[in-house]
XYZ file of C-alpha atoms in Angstrom:
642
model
C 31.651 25.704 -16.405
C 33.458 26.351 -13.255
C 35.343 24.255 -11.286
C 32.890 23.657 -7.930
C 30.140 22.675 -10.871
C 32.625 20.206 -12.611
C 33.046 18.522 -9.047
C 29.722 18.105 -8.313
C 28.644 16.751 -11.899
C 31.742 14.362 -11.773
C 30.812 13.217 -8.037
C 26.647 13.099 -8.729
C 27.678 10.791 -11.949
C 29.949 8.569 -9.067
C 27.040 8.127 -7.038
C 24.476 7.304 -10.207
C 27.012 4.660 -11.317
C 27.352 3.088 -8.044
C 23.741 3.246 -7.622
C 23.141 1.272 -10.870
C 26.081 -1.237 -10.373
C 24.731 -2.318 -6.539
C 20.891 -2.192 -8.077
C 21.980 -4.969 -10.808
C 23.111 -7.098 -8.171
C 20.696 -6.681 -6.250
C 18.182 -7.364 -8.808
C 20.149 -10.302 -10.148
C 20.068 -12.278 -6.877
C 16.434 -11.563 -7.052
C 15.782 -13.187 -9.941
C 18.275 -15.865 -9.236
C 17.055 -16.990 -5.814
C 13.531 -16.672 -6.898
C 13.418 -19.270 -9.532
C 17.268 -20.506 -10.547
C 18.469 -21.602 -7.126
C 18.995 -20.935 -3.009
C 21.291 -19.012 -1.525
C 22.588 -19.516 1.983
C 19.964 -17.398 3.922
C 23.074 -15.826 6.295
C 24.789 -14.301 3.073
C 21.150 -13.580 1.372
C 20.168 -10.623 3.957
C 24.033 -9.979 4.608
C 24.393 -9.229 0.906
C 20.874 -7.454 0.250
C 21.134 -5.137 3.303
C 25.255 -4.362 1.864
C 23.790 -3.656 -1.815
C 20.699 -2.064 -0.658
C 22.790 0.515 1.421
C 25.155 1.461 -1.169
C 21.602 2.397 -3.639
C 20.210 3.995 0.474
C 23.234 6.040 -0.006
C 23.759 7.192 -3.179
C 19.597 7.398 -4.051
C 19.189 9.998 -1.122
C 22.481 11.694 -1.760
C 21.375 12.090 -5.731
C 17.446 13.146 -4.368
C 18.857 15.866 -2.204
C 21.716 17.549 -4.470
C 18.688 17.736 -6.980
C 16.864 20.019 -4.644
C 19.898 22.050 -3.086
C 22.952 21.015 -4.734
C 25.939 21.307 -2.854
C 29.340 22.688 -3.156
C 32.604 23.703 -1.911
C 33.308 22.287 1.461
C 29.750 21.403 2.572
C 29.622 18.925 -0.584
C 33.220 17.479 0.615
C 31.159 17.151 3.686
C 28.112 15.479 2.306
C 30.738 12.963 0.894
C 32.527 12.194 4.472
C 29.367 11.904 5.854
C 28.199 9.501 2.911
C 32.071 7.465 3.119
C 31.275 7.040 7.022
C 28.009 5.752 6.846
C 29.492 3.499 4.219
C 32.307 2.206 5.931
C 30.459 1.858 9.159
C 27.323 0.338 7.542
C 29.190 -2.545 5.577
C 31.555 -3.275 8.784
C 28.178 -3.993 10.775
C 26.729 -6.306 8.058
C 29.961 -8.050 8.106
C 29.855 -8.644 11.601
C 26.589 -9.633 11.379
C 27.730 -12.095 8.351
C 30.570 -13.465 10.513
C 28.596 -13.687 14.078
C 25.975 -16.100 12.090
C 28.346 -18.121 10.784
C 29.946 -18.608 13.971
C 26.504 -19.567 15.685
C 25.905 -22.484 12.832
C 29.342 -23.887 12.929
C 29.517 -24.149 16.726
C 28.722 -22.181 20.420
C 29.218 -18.942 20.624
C 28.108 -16.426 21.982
C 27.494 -12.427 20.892
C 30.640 -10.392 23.363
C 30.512 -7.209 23.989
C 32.694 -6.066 21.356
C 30.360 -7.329 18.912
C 27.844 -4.621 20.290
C 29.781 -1.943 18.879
C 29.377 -3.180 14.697
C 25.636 -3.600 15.538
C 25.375 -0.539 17.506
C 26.483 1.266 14.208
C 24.542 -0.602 11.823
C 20.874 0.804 14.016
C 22.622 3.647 13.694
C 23.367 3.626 9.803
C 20.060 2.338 8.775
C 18.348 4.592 10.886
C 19.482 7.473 9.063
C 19.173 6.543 5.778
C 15.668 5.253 6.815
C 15.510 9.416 8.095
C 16.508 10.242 4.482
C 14.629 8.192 2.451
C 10.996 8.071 4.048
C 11.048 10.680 6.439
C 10.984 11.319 10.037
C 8.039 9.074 10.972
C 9.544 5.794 10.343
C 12.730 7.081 11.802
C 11.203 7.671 14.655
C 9.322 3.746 14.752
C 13.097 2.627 14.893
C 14.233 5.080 17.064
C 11.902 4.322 19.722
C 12.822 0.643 18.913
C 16.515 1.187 20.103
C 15.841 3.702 22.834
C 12.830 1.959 24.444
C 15.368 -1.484 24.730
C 18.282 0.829 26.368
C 16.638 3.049 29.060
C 12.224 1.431 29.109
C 13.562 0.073 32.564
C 13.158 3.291 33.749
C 9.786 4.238 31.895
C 6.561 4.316 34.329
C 3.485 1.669 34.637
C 3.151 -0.925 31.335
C 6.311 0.996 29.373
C 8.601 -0.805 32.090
C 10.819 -3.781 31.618
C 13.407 -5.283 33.364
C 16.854 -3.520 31.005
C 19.016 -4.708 28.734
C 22.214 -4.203 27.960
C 24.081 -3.142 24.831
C 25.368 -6.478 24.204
C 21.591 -7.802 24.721
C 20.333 -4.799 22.194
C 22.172 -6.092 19.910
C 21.895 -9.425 20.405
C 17.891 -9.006 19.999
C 17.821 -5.829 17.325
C 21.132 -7.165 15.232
C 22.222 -10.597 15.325
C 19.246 -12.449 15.216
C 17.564 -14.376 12.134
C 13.814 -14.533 13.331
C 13.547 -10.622 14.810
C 15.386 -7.328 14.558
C 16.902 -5.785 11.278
C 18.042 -8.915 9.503
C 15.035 -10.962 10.756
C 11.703 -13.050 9.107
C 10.436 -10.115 7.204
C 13.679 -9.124 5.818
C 13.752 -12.430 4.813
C 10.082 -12.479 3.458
C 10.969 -9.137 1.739
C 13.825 -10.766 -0.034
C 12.733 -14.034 -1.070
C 9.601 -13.422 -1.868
C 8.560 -9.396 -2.409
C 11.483 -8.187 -4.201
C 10.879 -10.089 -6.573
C 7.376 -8.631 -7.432
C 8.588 -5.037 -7.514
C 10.815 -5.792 -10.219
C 7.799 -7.332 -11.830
C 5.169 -4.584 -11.259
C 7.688 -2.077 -12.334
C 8.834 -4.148 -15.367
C 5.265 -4.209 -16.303
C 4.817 -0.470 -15.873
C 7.917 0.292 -18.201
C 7.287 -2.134 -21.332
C 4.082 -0.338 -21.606
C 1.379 -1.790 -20.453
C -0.201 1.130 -17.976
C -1.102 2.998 -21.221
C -2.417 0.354 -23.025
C -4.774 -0.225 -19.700
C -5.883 3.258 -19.217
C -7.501 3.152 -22.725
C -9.440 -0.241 -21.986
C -10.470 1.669 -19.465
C -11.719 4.563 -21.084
C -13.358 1.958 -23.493
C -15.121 0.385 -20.663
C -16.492 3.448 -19.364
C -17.364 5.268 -22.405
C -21.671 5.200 -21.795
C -21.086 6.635 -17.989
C -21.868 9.977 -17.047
C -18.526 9.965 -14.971
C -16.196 9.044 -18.077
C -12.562 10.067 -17.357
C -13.503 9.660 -13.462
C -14.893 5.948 -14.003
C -11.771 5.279 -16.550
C -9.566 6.167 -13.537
C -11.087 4.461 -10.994
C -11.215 1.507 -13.090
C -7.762 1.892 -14.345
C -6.018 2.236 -10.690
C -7.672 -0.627 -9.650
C -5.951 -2.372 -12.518
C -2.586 -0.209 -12.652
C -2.064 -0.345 -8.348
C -2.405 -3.982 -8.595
C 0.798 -4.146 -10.534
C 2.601 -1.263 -9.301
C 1.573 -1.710 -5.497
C 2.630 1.914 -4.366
C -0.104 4.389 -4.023
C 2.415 7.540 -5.470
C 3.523 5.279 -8.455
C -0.008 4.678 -9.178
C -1.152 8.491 -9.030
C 1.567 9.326 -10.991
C 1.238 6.603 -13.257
C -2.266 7.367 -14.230
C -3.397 10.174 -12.669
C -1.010 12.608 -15.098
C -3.624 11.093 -17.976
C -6.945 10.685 -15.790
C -6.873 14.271 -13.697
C -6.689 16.448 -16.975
C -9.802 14.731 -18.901
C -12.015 14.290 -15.402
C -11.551 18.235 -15.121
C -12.020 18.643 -18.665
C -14.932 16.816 -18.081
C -16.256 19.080 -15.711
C -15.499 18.485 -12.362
C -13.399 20.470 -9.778
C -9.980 19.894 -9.590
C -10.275 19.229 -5.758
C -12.905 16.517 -6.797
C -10.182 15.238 -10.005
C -7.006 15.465 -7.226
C -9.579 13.158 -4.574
C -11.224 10.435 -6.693
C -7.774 9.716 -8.158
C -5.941 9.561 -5.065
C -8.954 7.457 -3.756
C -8.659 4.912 -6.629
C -4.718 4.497 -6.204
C -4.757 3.919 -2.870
C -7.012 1.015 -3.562
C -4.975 -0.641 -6.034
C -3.009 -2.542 -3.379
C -6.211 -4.089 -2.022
C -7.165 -5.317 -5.253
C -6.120 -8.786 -6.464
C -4.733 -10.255 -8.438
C -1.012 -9.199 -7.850
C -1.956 -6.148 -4.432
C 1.698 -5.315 -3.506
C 3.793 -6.206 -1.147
C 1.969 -6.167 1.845
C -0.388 -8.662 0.772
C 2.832 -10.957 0.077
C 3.949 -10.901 3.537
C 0.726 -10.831 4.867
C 0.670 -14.471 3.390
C 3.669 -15.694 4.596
C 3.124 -14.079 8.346
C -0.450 -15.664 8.656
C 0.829 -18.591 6.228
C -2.569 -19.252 4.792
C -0.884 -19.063 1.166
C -0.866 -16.183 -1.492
C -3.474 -17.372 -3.027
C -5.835 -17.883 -0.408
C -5.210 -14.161 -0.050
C -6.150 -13.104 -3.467
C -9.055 -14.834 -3.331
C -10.301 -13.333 0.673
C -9.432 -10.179 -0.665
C -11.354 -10.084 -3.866
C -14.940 -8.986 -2.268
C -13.869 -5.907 -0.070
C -11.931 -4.790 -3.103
C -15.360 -4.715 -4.622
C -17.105 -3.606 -2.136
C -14.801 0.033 -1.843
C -14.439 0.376 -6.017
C -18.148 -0.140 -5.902
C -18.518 2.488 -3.644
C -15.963 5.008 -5.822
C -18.189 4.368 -8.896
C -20.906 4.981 -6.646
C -19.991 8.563 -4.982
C -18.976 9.639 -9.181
C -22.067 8.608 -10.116
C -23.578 10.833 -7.578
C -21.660 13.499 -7.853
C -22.093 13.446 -11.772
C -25.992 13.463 -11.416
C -25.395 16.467 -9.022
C -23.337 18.181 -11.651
C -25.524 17.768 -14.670
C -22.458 16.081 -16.305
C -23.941 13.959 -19.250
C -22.316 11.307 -21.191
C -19.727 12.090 -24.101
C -18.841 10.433 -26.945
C -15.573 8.759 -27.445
C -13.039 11.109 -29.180
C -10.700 9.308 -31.912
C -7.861 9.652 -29.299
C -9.537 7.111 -27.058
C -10.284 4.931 -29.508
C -8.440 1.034 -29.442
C -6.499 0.874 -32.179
C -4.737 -2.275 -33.721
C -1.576 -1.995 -31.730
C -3.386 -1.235 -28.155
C -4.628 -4.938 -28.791
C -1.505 -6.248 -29.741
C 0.146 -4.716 -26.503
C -2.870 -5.395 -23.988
C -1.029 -9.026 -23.908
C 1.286 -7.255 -22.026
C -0.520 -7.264 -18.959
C -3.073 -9.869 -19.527
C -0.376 -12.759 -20.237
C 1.926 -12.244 -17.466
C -0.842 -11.792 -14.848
C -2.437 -14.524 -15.957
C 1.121 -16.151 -15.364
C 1.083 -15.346 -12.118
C -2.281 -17.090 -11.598
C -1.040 -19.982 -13.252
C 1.790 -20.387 -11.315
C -0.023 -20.651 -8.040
C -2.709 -22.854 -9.304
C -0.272 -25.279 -10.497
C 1.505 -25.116 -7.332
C 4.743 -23.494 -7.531
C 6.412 -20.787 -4.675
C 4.955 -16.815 -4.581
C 8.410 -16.446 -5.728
C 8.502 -18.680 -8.434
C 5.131 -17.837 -9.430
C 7.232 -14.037 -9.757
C 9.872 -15.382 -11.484
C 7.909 -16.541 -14.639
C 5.305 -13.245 -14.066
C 9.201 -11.800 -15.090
C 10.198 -13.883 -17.660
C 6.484 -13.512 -19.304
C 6.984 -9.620 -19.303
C 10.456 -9.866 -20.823
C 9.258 -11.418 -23.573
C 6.348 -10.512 -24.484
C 7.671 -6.672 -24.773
C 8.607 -7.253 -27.805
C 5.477 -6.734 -29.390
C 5.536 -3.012 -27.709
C 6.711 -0.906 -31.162
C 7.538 1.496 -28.534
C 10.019 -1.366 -26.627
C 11.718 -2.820 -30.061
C 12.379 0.923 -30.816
C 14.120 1.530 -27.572
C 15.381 -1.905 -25.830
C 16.957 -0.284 -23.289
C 13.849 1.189 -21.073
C 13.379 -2.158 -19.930
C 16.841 -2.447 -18.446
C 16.113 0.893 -16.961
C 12.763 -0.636 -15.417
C 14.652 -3.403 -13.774
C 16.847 -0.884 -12.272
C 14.035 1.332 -11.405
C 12.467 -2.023 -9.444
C 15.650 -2.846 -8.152
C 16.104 0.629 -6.509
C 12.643 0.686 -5.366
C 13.298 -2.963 -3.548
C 16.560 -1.080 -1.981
C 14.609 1.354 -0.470
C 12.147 -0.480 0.589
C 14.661 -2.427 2.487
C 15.678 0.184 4.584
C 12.301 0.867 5.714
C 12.098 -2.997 6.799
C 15.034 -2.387 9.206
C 13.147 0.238 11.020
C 10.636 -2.193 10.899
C 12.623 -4.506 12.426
C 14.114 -2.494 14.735
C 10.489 -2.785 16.565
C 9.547 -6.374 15.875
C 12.520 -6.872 17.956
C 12.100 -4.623 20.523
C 8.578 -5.467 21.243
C 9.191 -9.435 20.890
C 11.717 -8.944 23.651
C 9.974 -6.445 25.967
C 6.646 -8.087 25.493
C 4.996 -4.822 25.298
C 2.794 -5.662 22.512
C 0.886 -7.903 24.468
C 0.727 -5.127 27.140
C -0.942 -2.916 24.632
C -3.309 -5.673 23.865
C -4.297 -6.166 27.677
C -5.047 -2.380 27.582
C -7.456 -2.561 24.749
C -9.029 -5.221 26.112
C -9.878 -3.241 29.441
C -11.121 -0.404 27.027
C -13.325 -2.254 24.855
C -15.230 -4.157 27.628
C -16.652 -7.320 26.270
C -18.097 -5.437 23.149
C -16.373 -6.568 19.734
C -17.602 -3.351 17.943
C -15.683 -0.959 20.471
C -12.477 -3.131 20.486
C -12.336 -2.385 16.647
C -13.244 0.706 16.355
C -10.296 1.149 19.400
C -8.102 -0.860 16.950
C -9.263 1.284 13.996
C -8.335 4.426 15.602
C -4.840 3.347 16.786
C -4.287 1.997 13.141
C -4.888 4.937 11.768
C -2.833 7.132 14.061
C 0.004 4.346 13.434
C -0.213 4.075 9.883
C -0.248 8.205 9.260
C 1.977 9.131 6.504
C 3.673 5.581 6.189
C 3.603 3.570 2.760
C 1.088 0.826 3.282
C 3.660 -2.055 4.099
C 5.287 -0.374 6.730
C 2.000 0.676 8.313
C 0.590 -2.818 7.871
C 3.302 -3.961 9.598
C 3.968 -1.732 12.572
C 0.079 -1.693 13.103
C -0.406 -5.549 12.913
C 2.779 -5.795 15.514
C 0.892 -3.534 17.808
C -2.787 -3.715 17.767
C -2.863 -7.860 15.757
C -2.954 -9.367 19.118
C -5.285 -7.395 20.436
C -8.247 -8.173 17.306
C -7.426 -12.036 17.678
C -7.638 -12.040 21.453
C -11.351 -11.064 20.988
C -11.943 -14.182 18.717
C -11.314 -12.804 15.474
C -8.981 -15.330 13.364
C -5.831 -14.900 12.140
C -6.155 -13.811 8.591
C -8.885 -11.623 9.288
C -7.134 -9.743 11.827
C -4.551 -9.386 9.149
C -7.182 -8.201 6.495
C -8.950 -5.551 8.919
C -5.348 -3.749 9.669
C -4.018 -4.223 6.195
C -6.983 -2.187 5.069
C -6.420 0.519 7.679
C -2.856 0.773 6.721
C -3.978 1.490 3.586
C -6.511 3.779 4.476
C -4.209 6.061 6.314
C -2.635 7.192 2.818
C -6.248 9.180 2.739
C -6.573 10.013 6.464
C -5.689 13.778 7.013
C -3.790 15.129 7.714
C -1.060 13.518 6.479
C -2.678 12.134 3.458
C 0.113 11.222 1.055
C -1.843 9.787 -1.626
C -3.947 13.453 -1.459
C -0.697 15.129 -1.302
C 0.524 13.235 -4.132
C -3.052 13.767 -6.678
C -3.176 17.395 -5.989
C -0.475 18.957 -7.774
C -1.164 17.555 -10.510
C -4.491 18.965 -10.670
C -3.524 22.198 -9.507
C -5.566 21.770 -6.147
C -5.194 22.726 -2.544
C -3.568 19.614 -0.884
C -5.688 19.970 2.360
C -8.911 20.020 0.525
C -7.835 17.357 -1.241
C -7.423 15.679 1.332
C -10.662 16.054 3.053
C -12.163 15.257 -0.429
C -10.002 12.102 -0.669
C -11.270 11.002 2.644
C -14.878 11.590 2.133
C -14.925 9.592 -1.091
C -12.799 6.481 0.544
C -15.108 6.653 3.849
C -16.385 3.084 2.742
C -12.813 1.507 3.321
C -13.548 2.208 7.015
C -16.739 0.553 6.764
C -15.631 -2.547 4.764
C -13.183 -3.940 7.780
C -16.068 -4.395 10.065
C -18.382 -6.089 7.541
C -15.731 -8.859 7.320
C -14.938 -8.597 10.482
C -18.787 -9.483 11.837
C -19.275 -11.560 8.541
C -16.039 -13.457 8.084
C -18.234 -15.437 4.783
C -17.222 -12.785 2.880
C -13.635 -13.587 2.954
C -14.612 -17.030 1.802
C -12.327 -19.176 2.419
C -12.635 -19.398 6.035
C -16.363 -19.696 6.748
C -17.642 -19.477 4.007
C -21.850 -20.385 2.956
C -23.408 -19.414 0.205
C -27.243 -17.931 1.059
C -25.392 -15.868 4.167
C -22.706 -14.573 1.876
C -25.701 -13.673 -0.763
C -27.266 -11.756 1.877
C -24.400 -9.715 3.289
C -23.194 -8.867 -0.185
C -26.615 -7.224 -1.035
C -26.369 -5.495 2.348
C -22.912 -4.120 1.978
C -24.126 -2.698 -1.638
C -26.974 -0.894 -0.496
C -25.383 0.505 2.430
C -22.647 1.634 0.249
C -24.932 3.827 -1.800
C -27.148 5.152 0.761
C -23.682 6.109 2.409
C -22.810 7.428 -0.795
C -25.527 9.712 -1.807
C -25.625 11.031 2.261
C -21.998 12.308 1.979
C -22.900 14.118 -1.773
C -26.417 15.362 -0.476
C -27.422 13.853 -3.788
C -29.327 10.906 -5.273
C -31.370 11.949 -8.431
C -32.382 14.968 -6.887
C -30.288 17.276 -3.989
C -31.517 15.347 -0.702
C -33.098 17.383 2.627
C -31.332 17.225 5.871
C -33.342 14.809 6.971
C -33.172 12.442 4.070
C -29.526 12.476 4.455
C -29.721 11.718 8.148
C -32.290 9.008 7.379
C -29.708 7.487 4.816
C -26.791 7.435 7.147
C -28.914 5.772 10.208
C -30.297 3.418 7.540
C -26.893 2.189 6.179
C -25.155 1.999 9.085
C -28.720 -0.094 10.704
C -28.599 -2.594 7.862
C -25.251 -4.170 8.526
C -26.537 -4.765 12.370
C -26.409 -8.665 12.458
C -29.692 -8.889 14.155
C -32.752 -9.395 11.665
C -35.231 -7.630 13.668
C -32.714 -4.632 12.987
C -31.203 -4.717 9.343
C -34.807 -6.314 7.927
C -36.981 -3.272 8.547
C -33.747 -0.789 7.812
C -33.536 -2.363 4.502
C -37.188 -1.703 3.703
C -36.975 2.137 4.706
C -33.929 2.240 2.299
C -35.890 0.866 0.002
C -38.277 3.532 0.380
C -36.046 5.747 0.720
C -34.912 4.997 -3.007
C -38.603 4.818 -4.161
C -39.356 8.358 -2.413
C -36.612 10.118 -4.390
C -37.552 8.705 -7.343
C -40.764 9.251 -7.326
C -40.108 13.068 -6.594
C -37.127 13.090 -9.445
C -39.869 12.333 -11.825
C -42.177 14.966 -10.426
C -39.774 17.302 -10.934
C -39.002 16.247 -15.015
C -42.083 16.100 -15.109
C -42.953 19.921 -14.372
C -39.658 20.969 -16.274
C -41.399 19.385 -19.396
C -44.747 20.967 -18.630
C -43.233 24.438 -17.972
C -40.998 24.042 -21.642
């Protein structure tokens, strides 16, 4: 072993153990503000931002030296760089720590030399926001910091009046409601952070395994088998995990192998999985942790969430079961008996308490009225343990200490991505440009609610592209929320109809990540994949506007029964006649014009006027009868021929 090797193991073990000592303290405050005590909000962000950017630094440091390890003097380098960014990074928190304390003990005010700490905190955060998700949401923060310093000289609706860099920082660093260490760095801590250590706790005793073969049970009499299983089993698996990657990766290495064994393409494997990851975080009970601060932002309660959310989760896993379905008839692909390996044995039911009790927790928790965060804490304590009747756990304690450091790491980073995030909640609270925007849109859409939506569903998308869902929630709820509730839309469902397009841009090419994510492990072309991805999740641009123009199905708002029958058997049967269009498949292969028919038909029969949807619904209903009719014709002269 030479000597540059023997420097760079020595330093990569450095940064692993600093990495796992600053991700136990973060995850112990976690835990302990969650359901043992408070902590002083100041010192709360001041310490998660210091421990999250010692596990920034060392996580991207470690992630980059595994693809192009360094040595020599451009790895001293790397570790200047990563001792600056250090250095500078905890001397802006503590000014930040100290400037807060000042304001609650008497008046003072933010000087100029206190512009120079925050200054280099944007700075630090910015770049490790660069290394850890990627030039996109570097660039949200970027144009956070820059629009404050030189918008005054921006044409039209871009201009403001200037700020200076005492003012920056007064608005982007030392403030407690916006900026970096404001109300969603507080949400994030208090209450999300909590629930990633919980989903990934859940993942790591077990319990993802033990699910995938319930739902292999549950869809053993389908033609679409391994393709139901995964649907069914992401919508399950992302509800815990709430990341789209973690779910393909946690299911999809099981589910793409036995849907192309099955027979279907591996384009088709790589789509339907990414499809039914990305849909886990819409799917209650747990979602992620959008839906988390979604709750506290519109402050309707977690619960309340859960339960608006529950029907267009349906609604699009309905329509994934519907477009395998198809594309199973179109195949030939019959149903298969179970093989011995997907059987339930004994110790699969022993271990499915390992997701059903501490969900169930959860539910509890809220219905007997304690915090999101409390409600986490048990979900924790419930996972800990009930591990124990995992063989797989008792034989190997320690992989659930390495879970909690996993969650812990993943809160880190998440963190960092919550201070670009910040960055422009602050800078468009103080320029007011978000309700500029929203006076554009307005002129744009005209008095038409349709047109402003599909204008906000557009911008979401192009705002969301290649984000993880919460930052895309958030940056497109900041942008284009005010505009959807200026048009009379309410609160939470303004919320709802950008969450779901911030989800929906993990399938939008072409930067579909969830695609990107699916297709190497089906040995697929990513771009097809994408496209494929897209075409099967085309009803999660559909479902927005159904609650949009038919808020009842949120229920808790506006909510009556007979109405909410009604648009629920609407949404269904537009579903599959959008379904079988896009496959050019029903029983039989459909004709151009049957597949134009469908389309018209399904997009006619969510038209809130009667005199509209009734007759559409009674061509799709003989629409359905037609193809039936001439499926049967056709066994029928197979038989006659035989």
């Amino acid at each position: 072993m030479t000597e540059n090797t023997q420097v760079f193991n020595g330093t990569a073990k450095l940064y692993v153990f600093t990495s796992a000592i600053a991700c136990v303290g973060l995850g112990t405050i976690a835990v302990y503000s969650s359901g043992l005590g408070l902590i002083d909000p100041t010192f709360h962000r001041a310490a998660g931002f210091a421990l999250a950017l010692i596990v920034a630094i060392s996580t991207s440091r470690i992630r980059r030296e595994a693809k192009s390890p360094a040595t020599g003097i451009r790895a001293t380098l790397h570790l200047v760089t990563d001792l600056a960014l250090l250095v500078a990074g905890l001397w802006s928190i503590l000014s930040f720590n100290f400037v807060q304390t000042q304001m609650n003990v008497a008046l003072y005010d933010v000087s100029n030399s206190d512009a120079w700490p925050a200054l280099a905190g944007l700075v630090v955060f910015l770049e490790l926001c660069r290394r850890l998700w990627g030039w996109g949401l570097f660039g949200v923060g970027a144009f956070g910091v820059l629009y404050l310093l030189f918008g005054q000289n921006l044409p039209g609706i871009l201009e403001h009046t200037g700020f200076s860099m005492k003012e920056v920082a007064e608005a982007l660093w030392y403030n407690t409601n916006k900026g970096v260490f404001g109300a969603i760095t507080n949400i994030v801590l208090s209450t999300v952070f909590i629930f990633i250590i919980f989903g990934v706790l859940l993942e790591g005793t077990g319990a993802g395994h033990t699910l995938l073969k319930f739902a292999f049970l549950a869809t053993r009499k389908t033609s679409g088998g391994p393709a139901h299983a995964a649907i069914l089993a992401s919508s399950m698996f992302g509800t815990m995990s709430g990341s789209t990657v973690a779910n393909i990766v946690g299911t999809g290495t099981f589910t793409i192998p036995m849907i192309k064994k099955r027979g279907f393409s591996p384009t088709f494997a790589a789509g339907i999985e990414a499809t039914a990851s990305s849909g886990g975080q819409i799917m209650p009970p747990i979602m992620g942790a959008a839906a988390l601060v979604m709750a506290d932002l519109t402050g309707v309660g977690y619960l309340n969430i859960i339960v608006a959310a529950l029907f267009p989760a349906l609604f699009y896993y309905f329509s994934l079961f519907s477009a395998v379905t198809v594309e199973s008839r179109r195949q030939g692909i019959e149903v298969q008996a179970l093989t011995i390996n997907d059987k339930i044995t004994k110790v699969d039911l022993i271990n499915s308490v390992l997701f059903i009790g501490p969900i169930l927790t959860v539910i509890g928790s809220l219905l007997a009225g304690y915090s999101t965060s409390a409600a986490g804490f048990y979900a924790v304590i419930a996972v800990l343990i009930l591990s124990i009747v995992n063989p797989e756990v008792r034989a190997d304690p320690m992989r659930v200490w390495r879970s909690f450091l996993k969650g812990s790491q993943s809160g880190a980073t998440l963190l960092v991505a919550i201070a670009a995030i910040g960055i422009l909640v602050g800078s468009l609270d103080s320029t007011g440009l978000g309700l500029k925007l929203a006076n554009v849109i307005a002129e744009i859409r005209g008095e038409s609610l349709f047109s402003a939506l599909l204008v906000a569903m557009v911008g979401a998308l192009i705002l969301g592209m290649g984000m993880p869902t919460l930052p895309a929630y958030l940056i497109i709820i900041l942008v284009m929320g005010p505009a959807i509730q200026a048009l009379g839309v309410s609160m939470l469902t303004a919320h709802m109809f950008v969450f779901y397009y911030g989800v929906a841009s993990s399938l939008t090419p072409p930067v579909a990540i969830a695609a990107y994510a699916a297709a190497p492990i089906a040995g697929a072309n990513p771009l097809m994949t994408a496209f494929m991805a897209f075409r099967l999740g085309m009803a999660k641009f559909i479902i927005p506007f159904v609650f949009a123009f038919y808020p009842t199905v949120l229920i808790i708002e506006e909510f009556s029964l007979l109405p909410f029958i009604w648009i629920v058997f609407r949404t269904c049967f537009c579903i599959w006649l959008f379904s079988s269009a896009l496959s050019g498949y029903d029983r039989r292969k459909l004709s151009w014009p049957e597949i134009i028919v469908r389309f018209v038909v399904a997009f006619t029969m969510l038209v809130p006027t009667f005199a509209i949807h009734i007759p559409a619904i009674l061509i799709g209903m003989g629409l359905i009868a037609f193809d039936i009719r001439l499926s049967r014709n056709v066994i029928t002269k197979s038989e006659g021929a035989t």
